[in-house]
Coordinates of C-alpha atoms in Angstrom, one line a residue:
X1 CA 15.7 46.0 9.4
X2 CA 12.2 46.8 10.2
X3 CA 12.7 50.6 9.6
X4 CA 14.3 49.8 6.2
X5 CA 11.6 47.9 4.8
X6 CA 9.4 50.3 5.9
X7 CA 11.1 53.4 4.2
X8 CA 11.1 51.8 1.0
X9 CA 7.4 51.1 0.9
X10 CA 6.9 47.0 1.3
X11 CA 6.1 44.9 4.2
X12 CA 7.7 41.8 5.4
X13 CA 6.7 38.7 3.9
X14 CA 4.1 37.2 6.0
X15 CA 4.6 33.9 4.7
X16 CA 6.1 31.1 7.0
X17 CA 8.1 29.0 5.6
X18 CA 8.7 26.6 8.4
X19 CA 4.8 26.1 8.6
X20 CA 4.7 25.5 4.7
X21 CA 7.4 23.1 4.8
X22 CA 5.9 21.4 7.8
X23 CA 2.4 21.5 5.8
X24 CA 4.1 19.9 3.0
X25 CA 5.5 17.1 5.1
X26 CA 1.8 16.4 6.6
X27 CA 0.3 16.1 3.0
X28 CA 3.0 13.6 1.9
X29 CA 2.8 11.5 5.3
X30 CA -1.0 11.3 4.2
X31 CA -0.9 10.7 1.2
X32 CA 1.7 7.5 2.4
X33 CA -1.1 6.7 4.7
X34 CA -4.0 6.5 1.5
X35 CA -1.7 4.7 0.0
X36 CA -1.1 2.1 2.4
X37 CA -4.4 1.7 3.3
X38 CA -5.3 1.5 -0.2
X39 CA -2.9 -1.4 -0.1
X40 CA -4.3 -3.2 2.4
X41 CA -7.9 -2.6 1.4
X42 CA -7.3 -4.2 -1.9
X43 CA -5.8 -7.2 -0.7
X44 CA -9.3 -8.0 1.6
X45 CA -10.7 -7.5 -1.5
X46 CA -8.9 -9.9 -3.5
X47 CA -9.2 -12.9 0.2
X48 CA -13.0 -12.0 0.1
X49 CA -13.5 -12.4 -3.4
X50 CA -11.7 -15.7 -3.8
X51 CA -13.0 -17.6 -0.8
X52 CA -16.6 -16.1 -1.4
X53 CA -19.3 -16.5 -3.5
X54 CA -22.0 -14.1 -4.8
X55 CA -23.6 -11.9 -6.9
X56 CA -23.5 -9.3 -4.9
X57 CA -19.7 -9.5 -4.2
X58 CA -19.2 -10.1 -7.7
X59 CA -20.4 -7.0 -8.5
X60 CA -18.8 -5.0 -5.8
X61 CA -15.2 -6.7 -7.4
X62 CA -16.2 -5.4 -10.8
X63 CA -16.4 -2.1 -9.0
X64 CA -13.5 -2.1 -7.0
X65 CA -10.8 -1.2 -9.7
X66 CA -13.0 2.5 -9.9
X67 CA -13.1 3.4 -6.7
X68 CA -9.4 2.3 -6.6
X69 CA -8.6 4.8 -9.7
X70 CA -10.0 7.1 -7.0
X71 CA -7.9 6.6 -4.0
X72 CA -4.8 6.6 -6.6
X73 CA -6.5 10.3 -7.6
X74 CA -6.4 11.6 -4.1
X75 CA -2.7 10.0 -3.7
X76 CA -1.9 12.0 -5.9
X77 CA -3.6 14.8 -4.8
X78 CA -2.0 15.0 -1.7
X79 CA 1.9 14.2 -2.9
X80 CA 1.4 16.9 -5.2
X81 CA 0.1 19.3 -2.2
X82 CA 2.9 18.6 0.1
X83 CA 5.1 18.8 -3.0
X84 CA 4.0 22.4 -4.0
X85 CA 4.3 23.6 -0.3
X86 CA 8.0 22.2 0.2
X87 CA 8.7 24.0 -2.5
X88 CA 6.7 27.2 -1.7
X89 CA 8.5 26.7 1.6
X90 CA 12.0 27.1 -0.1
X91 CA 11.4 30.1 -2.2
X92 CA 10.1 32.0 0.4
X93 CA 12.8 31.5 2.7
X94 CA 15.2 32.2 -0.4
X95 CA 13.6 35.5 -1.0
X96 CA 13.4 36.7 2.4
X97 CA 17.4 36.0 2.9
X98 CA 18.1 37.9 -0.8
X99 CA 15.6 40.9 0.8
X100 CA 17.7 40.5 3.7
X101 CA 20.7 41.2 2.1
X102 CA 19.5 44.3 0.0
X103 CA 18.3 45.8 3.6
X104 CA 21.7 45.5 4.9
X105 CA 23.4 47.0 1.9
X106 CA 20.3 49.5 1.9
X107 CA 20.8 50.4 5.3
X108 CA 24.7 50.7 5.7
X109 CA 24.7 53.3 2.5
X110 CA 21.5 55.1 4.3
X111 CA 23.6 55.3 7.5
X112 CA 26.6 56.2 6.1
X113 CA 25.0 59.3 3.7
X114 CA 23.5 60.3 7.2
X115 CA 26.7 60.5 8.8
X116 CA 28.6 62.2 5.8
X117 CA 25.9 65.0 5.6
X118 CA 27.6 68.1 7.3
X119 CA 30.4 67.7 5.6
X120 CA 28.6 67.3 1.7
X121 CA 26.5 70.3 1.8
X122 CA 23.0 68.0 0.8
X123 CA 25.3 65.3 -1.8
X124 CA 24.3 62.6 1.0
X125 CA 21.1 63.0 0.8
X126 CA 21.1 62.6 -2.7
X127 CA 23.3 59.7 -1.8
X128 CA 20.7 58.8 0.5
X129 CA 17.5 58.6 -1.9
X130 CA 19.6 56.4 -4.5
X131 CA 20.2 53.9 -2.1
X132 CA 16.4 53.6 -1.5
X133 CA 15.2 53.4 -5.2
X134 CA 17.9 51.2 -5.3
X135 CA 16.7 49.1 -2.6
X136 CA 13.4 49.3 -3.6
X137 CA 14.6 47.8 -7.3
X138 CA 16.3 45.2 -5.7
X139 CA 13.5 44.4 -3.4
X140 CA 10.9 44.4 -6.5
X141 CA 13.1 42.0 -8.2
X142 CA 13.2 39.9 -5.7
X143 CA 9.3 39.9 -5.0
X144 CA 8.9 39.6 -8.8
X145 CA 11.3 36.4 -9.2
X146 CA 9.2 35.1 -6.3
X147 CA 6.2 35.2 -8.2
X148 CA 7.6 34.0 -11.2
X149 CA 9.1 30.8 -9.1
X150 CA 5.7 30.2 -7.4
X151 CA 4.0 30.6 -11.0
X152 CA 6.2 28.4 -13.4
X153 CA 6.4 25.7 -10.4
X154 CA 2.9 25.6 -9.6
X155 CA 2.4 25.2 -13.2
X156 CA 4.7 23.2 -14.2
X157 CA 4.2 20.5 -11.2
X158 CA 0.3 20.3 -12.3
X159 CA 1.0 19.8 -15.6
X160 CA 3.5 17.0 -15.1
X161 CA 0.9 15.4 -12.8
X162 CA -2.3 15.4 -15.3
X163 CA 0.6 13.9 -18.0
X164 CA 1.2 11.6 -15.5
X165 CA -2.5 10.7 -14.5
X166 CA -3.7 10.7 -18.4
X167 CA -0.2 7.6 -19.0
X168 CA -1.9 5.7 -15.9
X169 CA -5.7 6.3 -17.0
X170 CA -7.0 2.5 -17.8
X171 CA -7.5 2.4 -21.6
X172 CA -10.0 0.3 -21.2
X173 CA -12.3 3.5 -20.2
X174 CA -12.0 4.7 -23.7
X175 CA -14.3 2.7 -25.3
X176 CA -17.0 4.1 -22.6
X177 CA -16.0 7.7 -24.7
X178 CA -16.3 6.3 -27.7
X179 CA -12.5 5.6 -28.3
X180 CA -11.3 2.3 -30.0
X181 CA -11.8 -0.7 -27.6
X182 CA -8.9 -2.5 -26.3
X183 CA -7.4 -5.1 -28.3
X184 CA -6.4 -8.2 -26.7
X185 CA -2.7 -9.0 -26.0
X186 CA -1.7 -12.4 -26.1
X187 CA 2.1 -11.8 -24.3
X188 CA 0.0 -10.5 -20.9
X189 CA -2.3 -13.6 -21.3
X190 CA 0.4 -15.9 -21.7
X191 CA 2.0 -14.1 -18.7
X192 CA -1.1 -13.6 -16.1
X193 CA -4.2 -16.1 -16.5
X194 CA -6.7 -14.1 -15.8
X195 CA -9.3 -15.3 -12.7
X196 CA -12.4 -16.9 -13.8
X197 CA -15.5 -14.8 -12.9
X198 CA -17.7 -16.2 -9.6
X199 CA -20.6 -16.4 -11.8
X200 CA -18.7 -18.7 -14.4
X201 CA -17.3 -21.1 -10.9
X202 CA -20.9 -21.3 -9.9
X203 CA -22.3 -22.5 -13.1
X204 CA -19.3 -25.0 -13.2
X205 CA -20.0 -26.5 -10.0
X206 CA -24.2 -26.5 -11.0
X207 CA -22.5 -28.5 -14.0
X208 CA -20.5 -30.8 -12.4
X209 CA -20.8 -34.8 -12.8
X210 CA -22.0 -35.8 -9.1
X211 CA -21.5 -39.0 -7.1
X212 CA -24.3 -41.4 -6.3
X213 CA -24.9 -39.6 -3.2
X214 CA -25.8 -36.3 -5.8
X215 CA -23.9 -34.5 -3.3
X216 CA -20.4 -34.8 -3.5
X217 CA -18.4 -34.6 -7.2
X218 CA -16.9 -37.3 -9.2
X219 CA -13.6 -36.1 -11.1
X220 CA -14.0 -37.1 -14.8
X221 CA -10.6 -38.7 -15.3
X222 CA -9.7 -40.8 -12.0
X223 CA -13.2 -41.3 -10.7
X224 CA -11.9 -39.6 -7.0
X225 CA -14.3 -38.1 -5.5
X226 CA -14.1 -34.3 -4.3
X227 CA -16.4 -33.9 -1.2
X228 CA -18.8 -30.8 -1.3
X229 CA -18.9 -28.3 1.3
X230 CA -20.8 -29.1 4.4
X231 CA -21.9 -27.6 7.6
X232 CA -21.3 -28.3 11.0
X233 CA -23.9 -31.2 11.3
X234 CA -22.5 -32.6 7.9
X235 CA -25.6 -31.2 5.5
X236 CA -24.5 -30.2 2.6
X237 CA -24.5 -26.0 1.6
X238 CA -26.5 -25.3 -1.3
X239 CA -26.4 -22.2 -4.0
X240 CA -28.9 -20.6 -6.5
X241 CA -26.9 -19.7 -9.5
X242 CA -26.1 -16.0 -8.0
X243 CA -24.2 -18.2 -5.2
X244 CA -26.7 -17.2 -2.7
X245 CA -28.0 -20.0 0.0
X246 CA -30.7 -22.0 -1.5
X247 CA -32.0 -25.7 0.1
X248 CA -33.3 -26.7 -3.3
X249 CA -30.1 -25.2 -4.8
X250 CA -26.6 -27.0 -6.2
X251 CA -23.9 -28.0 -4.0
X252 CA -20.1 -27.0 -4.5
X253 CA -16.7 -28.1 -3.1
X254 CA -15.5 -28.0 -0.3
X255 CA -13.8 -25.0 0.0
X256 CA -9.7 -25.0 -1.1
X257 CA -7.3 -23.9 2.4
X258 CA -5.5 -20.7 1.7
X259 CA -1.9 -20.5 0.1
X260 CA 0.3 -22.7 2.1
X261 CA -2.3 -24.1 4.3
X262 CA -2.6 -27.4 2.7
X263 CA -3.5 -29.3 -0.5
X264 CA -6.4 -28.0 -2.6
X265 CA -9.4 -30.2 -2.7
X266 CA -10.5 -29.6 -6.4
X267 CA -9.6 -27.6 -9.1
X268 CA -11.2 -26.1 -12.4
X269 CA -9.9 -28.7 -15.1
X270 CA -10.4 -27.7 -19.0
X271 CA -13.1 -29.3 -21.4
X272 CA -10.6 -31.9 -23.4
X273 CA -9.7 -29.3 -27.0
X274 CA -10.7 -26.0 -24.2
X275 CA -7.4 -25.6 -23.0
X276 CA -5.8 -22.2 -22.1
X277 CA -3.2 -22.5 -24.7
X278 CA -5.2 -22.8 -27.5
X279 CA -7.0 -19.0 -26.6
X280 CA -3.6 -17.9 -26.3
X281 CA -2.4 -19.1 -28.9
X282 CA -5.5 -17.9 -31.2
X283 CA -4.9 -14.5 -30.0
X284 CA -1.0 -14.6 -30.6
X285 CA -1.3 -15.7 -34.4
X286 CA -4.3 -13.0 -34.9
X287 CA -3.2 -10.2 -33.6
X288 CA -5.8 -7.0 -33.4
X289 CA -8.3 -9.5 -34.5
X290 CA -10.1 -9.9 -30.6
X291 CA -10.9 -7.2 -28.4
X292 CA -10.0 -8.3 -24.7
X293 CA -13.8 -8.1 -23.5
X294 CA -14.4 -10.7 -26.4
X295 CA -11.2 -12.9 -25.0
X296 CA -12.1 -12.7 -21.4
X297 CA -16.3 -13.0 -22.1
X298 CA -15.1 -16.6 -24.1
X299 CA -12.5 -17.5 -21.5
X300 CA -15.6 -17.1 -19.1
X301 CA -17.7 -20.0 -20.7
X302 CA -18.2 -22.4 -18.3
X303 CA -18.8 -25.1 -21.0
X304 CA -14.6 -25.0 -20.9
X305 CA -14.0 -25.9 -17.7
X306 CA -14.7 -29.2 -15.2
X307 CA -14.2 -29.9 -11.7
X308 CA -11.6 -32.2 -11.5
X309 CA -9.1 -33.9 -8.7
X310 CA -6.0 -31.6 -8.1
X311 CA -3.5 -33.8 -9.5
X312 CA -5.2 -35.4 -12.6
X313 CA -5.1 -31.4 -13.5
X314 CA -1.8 -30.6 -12.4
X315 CA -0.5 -33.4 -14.3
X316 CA -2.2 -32.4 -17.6
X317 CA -2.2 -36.1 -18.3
X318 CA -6.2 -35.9 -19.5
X319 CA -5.0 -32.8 -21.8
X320 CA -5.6 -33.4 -25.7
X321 CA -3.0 -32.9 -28.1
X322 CA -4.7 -32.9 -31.5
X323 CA -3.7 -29.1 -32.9
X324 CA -5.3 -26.1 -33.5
X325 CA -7.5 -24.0 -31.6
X326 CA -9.8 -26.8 -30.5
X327 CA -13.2 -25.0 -29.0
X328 CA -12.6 -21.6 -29.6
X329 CA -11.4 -21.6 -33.2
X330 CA -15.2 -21.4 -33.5
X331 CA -14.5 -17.5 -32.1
X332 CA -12.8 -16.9 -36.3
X333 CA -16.2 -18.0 -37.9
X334 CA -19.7 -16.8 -35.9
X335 CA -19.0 -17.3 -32.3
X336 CA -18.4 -19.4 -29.8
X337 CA -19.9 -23.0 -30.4
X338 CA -20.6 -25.3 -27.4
X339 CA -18.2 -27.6 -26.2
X340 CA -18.9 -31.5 -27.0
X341 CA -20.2 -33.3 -23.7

């Protein structure tokens, strides 16, 4: 068919489709492979962050959830690479089997106006030439649908991947443009509590009622005591309020096992009048009233929050049930006021 493509004026496709489809496959196998270790990045993240404390982790947390919004970028990046080759990959083998087909019309009605001319005194040839412009039509169709195929997909697949990317794009980031803040919802905080800050833990522990030994910690309620964390000779560690090691610093508990490795050894009790509910409840009967910096920066205050014996918490027996907003009904008049002590 060589010959035939060449009498009409075009070349063969160069494209290889087999190569653009393998491409295609490579870009979504690495984009899988971002988007696992994406995965697995996040979740040392999230172990280093809880069983660690300081500043300079806190801050590299705060950070995290940017360079995150980046690895999903270059996710999708590379799915919508390997998606615009697989399909590159299938029009061009559907145009070179169309062009194909036109060649072997083209060349049968070429043959046979060669073999009729003796006998048509010159009608063949005519014959002849109107099977090439026709080929050459068909072939420019063919070309031309390509192009249009390539164009209204390429667009098409990079429009429907920025409407996708501006849906996922953190609202939050508008009120760095300018853009209304986000308000607070009180259905996701009554869902998902969110994680008290390390710097709000650390001020907690600095806080804490102590035993006589002005070491280990005294849980309001029951009196238990909740040993502090130690070192191998049985010092006790100490913090400076940025949870780096300090000897004239604070101590802090000993540090909870993971999930399913045994009981927890303290946790971080509400102020009597401080608890979660009431916040949540605050937010759910004003609704658009707090901005969720405002709801997280007061859920933050470390004058809410005690060290207390696992089960005196877990059994909300110390809990208050006078009603109303307790502490933070304060946040409707001029801010946060203290906590009793």
């Amino acid at each position: 068919m060589v010959w035939v493509i060449n009498l009409l004026g075009y070349s063969w496709p160069e494209a290889d489709e087999d190569a653009m489809a393998a491409a295609g496959q490579a870009w979504h196998a690495f984009a899988a492979t971002l988007r696992e270790t994406d995965g697995a990045a996040s979740g040392v993240v999230r172990e280093m962050t809880h069983f660690n404390t300081a500043a300079s982790l806190e801050a590299f947390a705060q950070s995290w959830p940017t360079d995150q919004h980046h690895h999903e970028l270059g996710v999708d990046a590379a799915d919508l690479t390997g998606t615009m080759l697989e399909g590159g990959s299938t029009a061009v083998q559907a145009t070179k089997i169309a062009i194909l087909g036109i060649l072997a019309v083209t060349a049968a009605s070429i043959a046979a106006a060669a073999a009729a001319t003796p006998f048509t005194l010159g009608a063949s040839q005519a014959a002849s030439l109107a099977a090439q412009q026709a080929g050459r039509i068909g072939v420019r169709k063919v070309l031309d649908a390509l192009r249009d195929r390539a164009e209204r997909e390429l667009t098409t697949g990079m429009r429907n991947a920025i409407e996708d990317r501006l849906k996922r794009i953190n609202p939050m980031q508008s009120s760095a443009t300018g853009g209304a803040p986000k308000m607070a919802d009180a259905g996701k905080l009554r869902k998902q509590r969110p994680k008290l800050r390390k710097s709000t833990q650390l001020q907690v522990f600095k806080d804490a009622r102590r035993a006589p030994n002005g070491e280990d910690f005294v849980c309001p309620e029951t009196g238990k005591i909740i040993p502090a964390a130690r070192d191998a000779n049985g010092a006790p560690l100490r913090f400076d309020e940025n949870g780096r090691p300090d000897p004239d610093g604070f101590t802090v508990p000993a540090p909870n096992p993971r999930s399913g490795a045994g009981d927890p050894i303290f946790h971080f009790g509400h102020v009597s009048d401080s608890e979660y509910r009431r916040l949540v409840q605050m937010v759910e009967d004003h609704p658009g009233r707090f901005t969720q910096k405002e709801v997280l920066d007061e859920f933050n205050d470390p004058r809410h929050y005690r060290v207390e014996e696992p089960g005196n918490n877990v059994g909300h027996g110390s809990e208050s049930q006078a009603p109303g907003y307790g502490h933070y009904g304060s946040m409707l008049n001029n801010g946060p006021q203290p906590p009793p002590q």
